[in-house]
C-alpha atoms as an extended CHARMM CRD file, in Angstrom:
* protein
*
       178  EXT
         1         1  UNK       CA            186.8700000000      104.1100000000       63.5230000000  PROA      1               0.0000000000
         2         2  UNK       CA            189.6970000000      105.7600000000       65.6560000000  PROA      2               0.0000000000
         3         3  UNK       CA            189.0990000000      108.3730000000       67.7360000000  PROA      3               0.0000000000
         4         4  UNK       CA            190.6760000000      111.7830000000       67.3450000000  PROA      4               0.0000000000
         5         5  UNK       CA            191.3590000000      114.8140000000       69.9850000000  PROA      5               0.0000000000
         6         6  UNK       CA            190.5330000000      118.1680000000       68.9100000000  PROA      6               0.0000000000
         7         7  UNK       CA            189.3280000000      121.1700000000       70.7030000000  PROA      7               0.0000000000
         8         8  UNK       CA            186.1250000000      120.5970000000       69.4410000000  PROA      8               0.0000000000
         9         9  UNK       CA            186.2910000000      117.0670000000       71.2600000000  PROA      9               0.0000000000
        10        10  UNK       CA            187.2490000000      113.5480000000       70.7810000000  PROA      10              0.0000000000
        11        11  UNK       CA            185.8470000000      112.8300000000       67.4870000000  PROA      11              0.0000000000
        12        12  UNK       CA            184.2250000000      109.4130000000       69.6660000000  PROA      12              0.0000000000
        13        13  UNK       CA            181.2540000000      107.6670000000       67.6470000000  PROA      13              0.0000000000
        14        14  UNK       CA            177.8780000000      108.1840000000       68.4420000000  PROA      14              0.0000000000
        15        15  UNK       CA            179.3520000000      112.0000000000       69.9160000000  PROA      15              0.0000000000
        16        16  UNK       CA            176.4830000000      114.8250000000       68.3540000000  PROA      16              0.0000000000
        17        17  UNK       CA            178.5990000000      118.0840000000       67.8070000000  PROA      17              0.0000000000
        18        18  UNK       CA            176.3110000000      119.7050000000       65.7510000000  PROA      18              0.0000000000
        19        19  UNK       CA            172.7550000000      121.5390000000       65.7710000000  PROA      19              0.0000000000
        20        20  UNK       CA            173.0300000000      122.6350000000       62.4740000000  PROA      20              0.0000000000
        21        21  UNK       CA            169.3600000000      121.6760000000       60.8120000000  PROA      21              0.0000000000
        22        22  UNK       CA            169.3870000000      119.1610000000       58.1930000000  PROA      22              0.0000000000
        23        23  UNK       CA            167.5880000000      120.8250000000       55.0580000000  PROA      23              0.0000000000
        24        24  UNK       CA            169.6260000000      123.7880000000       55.3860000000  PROA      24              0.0000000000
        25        25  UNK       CA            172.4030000000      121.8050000000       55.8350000000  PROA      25              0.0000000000
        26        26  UNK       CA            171.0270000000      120.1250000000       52.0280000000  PROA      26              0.0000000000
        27        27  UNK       CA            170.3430000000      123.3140000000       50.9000000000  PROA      27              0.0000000000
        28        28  UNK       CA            173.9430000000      124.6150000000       51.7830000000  PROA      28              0.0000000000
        29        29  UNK       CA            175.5030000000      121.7390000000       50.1970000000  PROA      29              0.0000000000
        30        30  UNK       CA            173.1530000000      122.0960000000       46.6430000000  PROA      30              0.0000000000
        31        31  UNK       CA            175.5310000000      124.8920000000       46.0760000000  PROA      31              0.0000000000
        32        32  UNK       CA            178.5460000000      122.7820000000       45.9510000000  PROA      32              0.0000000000
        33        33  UNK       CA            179.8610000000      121.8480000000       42.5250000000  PROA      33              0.0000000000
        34        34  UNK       CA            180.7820000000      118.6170000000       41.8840000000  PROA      34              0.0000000000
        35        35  UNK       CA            181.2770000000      116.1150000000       39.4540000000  PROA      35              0.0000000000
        36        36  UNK       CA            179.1310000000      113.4190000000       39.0430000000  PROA      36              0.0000000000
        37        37  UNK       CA            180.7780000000      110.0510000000       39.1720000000  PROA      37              0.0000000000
        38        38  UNK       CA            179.9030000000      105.9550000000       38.8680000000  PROA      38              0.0000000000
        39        39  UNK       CA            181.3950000000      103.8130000000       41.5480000000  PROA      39              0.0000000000
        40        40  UNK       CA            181.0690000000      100.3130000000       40.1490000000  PROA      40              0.0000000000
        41        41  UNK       CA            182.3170000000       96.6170000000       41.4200000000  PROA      41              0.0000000000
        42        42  UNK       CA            182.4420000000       93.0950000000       40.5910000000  PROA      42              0.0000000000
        43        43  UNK       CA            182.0680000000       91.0320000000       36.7350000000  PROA      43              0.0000000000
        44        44  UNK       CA            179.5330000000       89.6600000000       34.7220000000  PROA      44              0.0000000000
        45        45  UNK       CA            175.7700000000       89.2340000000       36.0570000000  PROA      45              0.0000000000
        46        46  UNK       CA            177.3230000000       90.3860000000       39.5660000000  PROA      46              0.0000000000
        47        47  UNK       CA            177.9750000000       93.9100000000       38.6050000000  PROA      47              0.0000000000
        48        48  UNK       CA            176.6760000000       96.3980000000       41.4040000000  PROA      48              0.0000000000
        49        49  UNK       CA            176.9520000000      100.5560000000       40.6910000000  PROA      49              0.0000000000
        50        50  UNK       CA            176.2630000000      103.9500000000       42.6860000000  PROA      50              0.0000000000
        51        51  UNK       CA            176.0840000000      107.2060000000       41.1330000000  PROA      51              0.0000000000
        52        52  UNK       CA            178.4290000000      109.9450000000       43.5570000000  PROA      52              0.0000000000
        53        53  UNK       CA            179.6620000000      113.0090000000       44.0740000000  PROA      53              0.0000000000
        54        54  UNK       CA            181.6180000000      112.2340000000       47.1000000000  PROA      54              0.0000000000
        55        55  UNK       CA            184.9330000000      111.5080000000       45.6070000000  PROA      55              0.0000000000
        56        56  UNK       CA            188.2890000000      113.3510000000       45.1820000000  PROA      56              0.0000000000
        57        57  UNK       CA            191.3600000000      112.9110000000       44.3180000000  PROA      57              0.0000000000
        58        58  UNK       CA            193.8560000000      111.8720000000       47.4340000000  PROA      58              0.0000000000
        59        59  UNK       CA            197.4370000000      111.8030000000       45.7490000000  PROA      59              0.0000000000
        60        60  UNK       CA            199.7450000000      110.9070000000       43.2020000000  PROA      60              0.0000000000
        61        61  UNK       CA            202.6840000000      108.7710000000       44.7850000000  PROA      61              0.0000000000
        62        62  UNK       CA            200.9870000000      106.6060000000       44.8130000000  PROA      62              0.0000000000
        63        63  UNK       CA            197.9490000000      107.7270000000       42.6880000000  PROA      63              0.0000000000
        64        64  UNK       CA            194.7660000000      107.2180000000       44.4530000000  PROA      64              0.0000000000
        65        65  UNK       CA            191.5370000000      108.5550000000       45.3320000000  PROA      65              0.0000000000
        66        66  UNK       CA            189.1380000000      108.3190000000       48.2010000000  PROA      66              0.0000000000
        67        67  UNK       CA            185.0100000000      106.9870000000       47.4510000000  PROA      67              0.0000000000
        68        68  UNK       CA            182.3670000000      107.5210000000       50.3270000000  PROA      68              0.0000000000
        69        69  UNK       CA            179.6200000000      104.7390000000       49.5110000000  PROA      69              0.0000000000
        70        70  UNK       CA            176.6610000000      104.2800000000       52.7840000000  PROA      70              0.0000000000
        71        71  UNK       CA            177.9040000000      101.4370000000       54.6890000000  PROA      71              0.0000000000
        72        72  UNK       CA            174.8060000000       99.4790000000       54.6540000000  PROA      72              0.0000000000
        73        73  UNK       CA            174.5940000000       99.4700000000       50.9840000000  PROA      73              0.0000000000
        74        74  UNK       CA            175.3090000000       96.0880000000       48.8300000000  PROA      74              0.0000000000
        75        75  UNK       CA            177.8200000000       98.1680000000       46.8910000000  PROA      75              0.0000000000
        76        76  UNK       CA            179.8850000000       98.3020000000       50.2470000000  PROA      76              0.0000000000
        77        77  UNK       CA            179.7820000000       95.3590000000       51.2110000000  PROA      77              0.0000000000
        78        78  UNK       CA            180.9410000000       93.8720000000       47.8290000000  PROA      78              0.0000000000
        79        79  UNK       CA            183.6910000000       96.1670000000       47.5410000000  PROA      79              0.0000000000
        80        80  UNK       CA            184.8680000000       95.1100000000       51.1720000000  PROA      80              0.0000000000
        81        81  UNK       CA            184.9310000000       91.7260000000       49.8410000000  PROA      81              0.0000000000
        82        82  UNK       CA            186.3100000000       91.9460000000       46.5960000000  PROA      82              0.0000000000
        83        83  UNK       CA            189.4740000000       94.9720000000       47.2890000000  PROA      83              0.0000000000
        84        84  UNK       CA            188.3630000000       96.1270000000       44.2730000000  PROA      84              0.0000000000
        85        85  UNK       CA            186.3740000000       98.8610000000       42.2980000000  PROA      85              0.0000000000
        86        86  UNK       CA            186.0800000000      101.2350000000       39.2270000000  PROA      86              0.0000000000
        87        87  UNK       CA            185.6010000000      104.8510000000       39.3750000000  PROA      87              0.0000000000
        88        88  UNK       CA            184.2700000000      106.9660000000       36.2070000000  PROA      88              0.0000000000
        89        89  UNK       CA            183.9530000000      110.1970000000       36.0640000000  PROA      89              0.0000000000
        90        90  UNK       CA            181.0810000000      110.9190000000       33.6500000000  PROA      90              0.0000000000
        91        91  UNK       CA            180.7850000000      113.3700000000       31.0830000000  PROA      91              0.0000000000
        92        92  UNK       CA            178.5230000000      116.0590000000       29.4510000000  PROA      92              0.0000000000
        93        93  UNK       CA            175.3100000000      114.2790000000       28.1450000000  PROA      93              0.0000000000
        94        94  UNK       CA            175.9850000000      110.8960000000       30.4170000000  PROA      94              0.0000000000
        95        95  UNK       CA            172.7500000000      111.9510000000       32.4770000000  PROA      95              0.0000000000
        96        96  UNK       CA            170.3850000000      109.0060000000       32.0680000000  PROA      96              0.0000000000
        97        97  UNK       CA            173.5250000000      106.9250000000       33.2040000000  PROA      97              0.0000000000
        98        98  UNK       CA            173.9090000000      109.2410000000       36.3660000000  PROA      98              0.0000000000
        99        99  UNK       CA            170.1730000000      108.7180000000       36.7860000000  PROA      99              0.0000000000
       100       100  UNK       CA            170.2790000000      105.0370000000       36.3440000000  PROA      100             0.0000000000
       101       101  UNK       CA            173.2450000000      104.5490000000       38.7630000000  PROA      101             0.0000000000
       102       102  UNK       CA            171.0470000000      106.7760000000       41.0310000000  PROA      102             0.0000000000
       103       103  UNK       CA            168.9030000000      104.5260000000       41.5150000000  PROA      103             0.0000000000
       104       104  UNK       CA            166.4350000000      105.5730000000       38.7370000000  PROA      104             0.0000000000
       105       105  UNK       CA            166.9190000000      102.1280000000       37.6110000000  PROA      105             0.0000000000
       106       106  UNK       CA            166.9440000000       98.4580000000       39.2660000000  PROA      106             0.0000000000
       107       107  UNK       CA            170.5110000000       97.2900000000       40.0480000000  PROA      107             0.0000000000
       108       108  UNK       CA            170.0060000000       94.7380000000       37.0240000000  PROA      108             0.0000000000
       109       109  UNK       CA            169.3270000000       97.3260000000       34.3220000000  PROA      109             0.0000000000
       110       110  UNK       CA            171.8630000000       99.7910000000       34.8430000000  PROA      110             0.0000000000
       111       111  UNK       CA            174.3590000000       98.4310000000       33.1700000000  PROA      111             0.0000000000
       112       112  UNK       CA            172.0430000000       98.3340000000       29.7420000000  PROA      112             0.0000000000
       113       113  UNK       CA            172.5030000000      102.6230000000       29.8600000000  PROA      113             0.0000000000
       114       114  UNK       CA            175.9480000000      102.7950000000       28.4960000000  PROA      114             0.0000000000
       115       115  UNK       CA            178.4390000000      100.6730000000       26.5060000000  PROA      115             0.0000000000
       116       116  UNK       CA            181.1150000000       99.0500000000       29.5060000000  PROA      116             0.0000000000
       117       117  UNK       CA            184.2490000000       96.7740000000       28.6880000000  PROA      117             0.0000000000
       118       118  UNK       CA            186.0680000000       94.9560000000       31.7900000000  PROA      118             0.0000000000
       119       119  UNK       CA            189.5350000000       96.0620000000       32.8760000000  PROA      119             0.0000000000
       120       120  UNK       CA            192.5050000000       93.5570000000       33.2310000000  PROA      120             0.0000000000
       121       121  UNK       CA            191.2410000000       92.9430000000       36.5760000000  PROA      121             0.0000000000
       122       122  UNK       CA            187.7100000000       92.0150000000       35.3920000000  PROA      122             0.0000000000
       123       123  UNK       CA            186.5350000000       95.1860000000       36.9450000000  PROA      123             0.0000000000
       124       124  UNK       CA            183.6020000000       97.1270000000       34.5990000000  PROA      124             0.0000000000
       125       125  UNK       CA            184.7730000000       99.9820000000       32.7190000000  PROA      125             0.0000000000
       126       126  UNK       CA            182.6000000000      102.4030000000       31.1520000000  PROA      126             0.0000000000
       127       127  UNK       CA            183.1400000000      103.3480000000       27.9690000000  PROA      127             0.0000000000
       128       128  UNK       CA            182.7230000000      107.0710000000       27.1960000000  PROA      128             0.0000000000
       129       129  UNK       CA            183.3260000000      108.6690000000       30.2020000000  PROA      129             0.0000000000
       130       130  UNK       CA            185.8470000000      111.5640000000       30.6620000000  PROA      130             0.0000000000
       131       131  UNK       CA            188.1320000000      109.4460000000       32.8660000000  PROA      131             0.0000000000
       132       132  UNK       CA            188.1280000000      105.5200000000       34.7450000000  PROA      132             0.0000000000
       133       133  UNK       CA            189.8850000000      104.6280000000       36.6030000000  PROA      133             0.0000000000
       134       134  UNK       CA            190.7560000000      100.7880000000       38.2210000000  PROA      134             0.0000000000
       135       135  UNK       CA            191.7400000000      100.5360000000       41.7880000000  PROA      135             0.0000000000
       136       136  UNK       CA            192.9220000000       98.3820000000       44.3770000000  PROA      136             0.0000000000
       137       137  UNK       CA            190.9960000000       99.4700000000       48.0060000000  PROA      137             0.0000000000
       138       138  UNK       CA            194.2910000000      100.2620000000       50.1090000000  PROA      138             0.0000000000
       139       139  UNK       CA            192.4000000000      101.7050000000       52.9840000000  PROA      139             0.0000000000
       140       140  UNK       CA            188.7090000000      101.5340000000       53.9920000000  PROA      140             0.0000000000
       141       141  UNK       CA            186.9890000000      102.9910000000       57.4220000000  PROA      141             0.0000000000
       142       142  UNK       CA            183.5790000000      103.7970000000       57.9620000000  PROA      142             0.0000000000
       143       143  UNK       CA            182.2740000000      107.4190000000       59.4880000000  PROA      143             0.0000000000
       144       144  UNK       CA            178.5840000000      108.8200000000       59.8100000000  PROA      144             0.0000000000
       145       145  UNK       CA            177.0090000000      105.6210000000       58.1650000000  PROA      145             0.0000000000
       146       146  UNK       CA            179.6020000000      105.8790000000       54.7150000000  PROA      146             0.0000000000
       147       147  UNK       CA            181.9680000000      103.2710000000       53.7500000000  PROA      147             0.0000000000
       148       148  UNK       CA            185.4390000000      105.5780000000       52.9430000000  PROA      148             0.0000000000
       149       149  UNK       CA            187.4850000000      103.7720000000       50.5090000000  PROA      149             0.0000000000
       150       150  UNK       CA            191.0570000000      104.6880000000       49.7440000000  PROA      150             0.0000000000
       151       151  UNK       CA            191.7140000000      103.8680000000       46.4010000000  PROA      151             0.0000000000
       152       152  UNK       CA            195.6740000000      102.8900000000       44.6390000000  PROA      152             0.0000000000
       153       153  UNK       CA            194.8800000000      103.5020000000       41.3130000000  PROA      153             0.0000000000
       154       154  UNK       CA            196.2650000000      100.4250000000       38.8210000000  PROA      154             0.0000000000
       155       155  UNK       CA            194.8740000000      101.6650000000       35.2970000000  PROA      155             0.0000000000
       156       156  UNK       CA            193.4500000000      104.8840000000       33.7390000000  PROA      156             0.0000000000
       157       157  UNK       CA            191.9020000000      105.5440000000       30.9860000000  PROA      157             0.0000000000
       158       158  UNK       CA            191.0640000000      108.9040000000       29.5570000000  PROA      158             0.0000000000
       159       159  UNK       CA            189.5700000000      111.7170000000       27.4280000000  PROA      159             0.0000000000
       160       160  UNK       CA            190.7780000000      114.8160000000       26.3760000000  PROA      160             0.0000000000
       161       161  UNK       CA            187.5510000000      115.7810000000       24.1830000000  PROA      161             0.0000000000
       162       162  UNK       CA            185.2300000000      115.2340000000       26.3800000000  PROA      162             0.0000000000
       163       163  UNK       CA            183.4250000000      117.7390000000       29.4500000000  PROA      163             0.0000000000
       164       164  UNK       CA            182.6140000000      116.7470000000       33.0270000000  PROA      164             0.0000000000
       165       165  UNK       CA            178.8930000000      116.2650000000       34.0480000000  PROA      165             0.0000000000
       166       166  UNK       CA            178.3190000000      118.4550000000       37.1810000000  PROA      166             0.0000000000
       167       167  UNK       CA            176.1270000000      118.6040000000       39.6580000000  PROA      167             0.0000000000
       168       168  UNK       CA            174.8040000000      121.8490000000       41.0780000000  PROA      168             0.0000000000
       169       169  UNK       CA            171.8390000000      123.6450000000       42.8240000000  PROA      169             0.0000000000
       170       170  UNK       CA            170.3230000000      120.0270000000       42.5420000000  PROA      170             0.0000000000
       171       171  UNK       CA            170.2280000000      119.5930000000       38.7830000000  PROA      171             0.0000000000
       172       172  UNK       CA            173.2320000000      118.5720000000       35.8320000000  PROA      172             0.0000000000
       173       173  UNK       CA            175.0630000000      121.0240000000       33.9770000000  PROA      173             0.0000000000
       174       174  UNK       CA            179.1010000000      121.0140000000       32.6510000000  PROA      174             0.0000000000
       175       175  UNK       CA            182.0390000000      123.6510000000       32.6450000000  PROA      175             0.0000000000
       176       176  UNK       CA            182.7620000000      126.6940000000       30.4340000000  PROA      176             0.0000000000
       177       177  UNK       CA            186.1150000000      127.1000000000       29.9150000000  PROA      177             0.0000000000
       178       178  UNK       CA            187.1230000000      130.4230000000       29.1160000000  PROA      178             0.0000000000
């Protein structure tokens, strides 16, 4: 990772600028909306998923969002290899797929919780979900034990019936629109 100057210092690895304690730091953090995604990679019998909510949207020329998966996970490591991965944002009622992708579920069976087709790229795809996305890893760098992928975005499918699933004060709910 490259360092960075600040007034708060150089942004080195390994540097601890914080004492803030780590529950309430949790705690804080439960009351942070956001939506609950699946970060998936590879084909066939190789598939590999993480449920997240550390994902947003980075731009639109080119389109293309940014993923944090942990850097020691397999998930990582096959997305380093392969340049590739799927992003779905799930929707209202998609919890038990959340869960699965969690970790709720072996690696083996998640993919039995919801219906998935492949996109052009071979990439999984689930069906259902409020959007999904098919990207291309333009960028990747790792900070605070997190793979951050930069996502171009080559294919999107979407929606415009369905609700997000959200995640909030530690438990699922959706938006109201008024």
């Amino acid at each position: 990772m490259k360092p960075w100057t600040s007034q708060y210092g150089t942004g080195e690895a390994g540097e601890d600028s914080t004492s803030a304690d780590p529950q309430v730091f949790r705690d804080a953090m439960a009351t942070l909306a956001a939506t609950v995604c699946v970060v998936t990679c590879g084909s066939g019998d190789a598939r590999l998923g993480r449920t997240v909510t550390a994902a947003i949207s980075l731009g639109v020329a080119p389109p293309a969002i940014l993923v944090s998966i942990a850097a020691n996970s397999e998930l990582a490591d096959r997305i380093r290899q392969t340049g590739r991965f799927s992003y779905a944002i799930l929707s209202e009622g998609q919890d038990d797929i959340a869960d699965a992708f969690a970790g709720m579920l072996p690696s083996e069976e998640r993919f039995f919780e919801a219906d998935w087709i492949s996109w052009a790229s071979g990439e999984p795809r689930l069906l259902d979900a409020v959007a999904a996305m098919d990207c291309r890893v333009a960028d990747a760098f790792e900070a605070e034990g997190h793979m951050l992928f930069v996502g171009h975005v080559q294919e999107i499918a979407r929606s415009t019936r369905r609700k997000p699933l959200l995640w909030y004060g530690r438990r699922y709910g959706t938006v109201s629109p008024q």
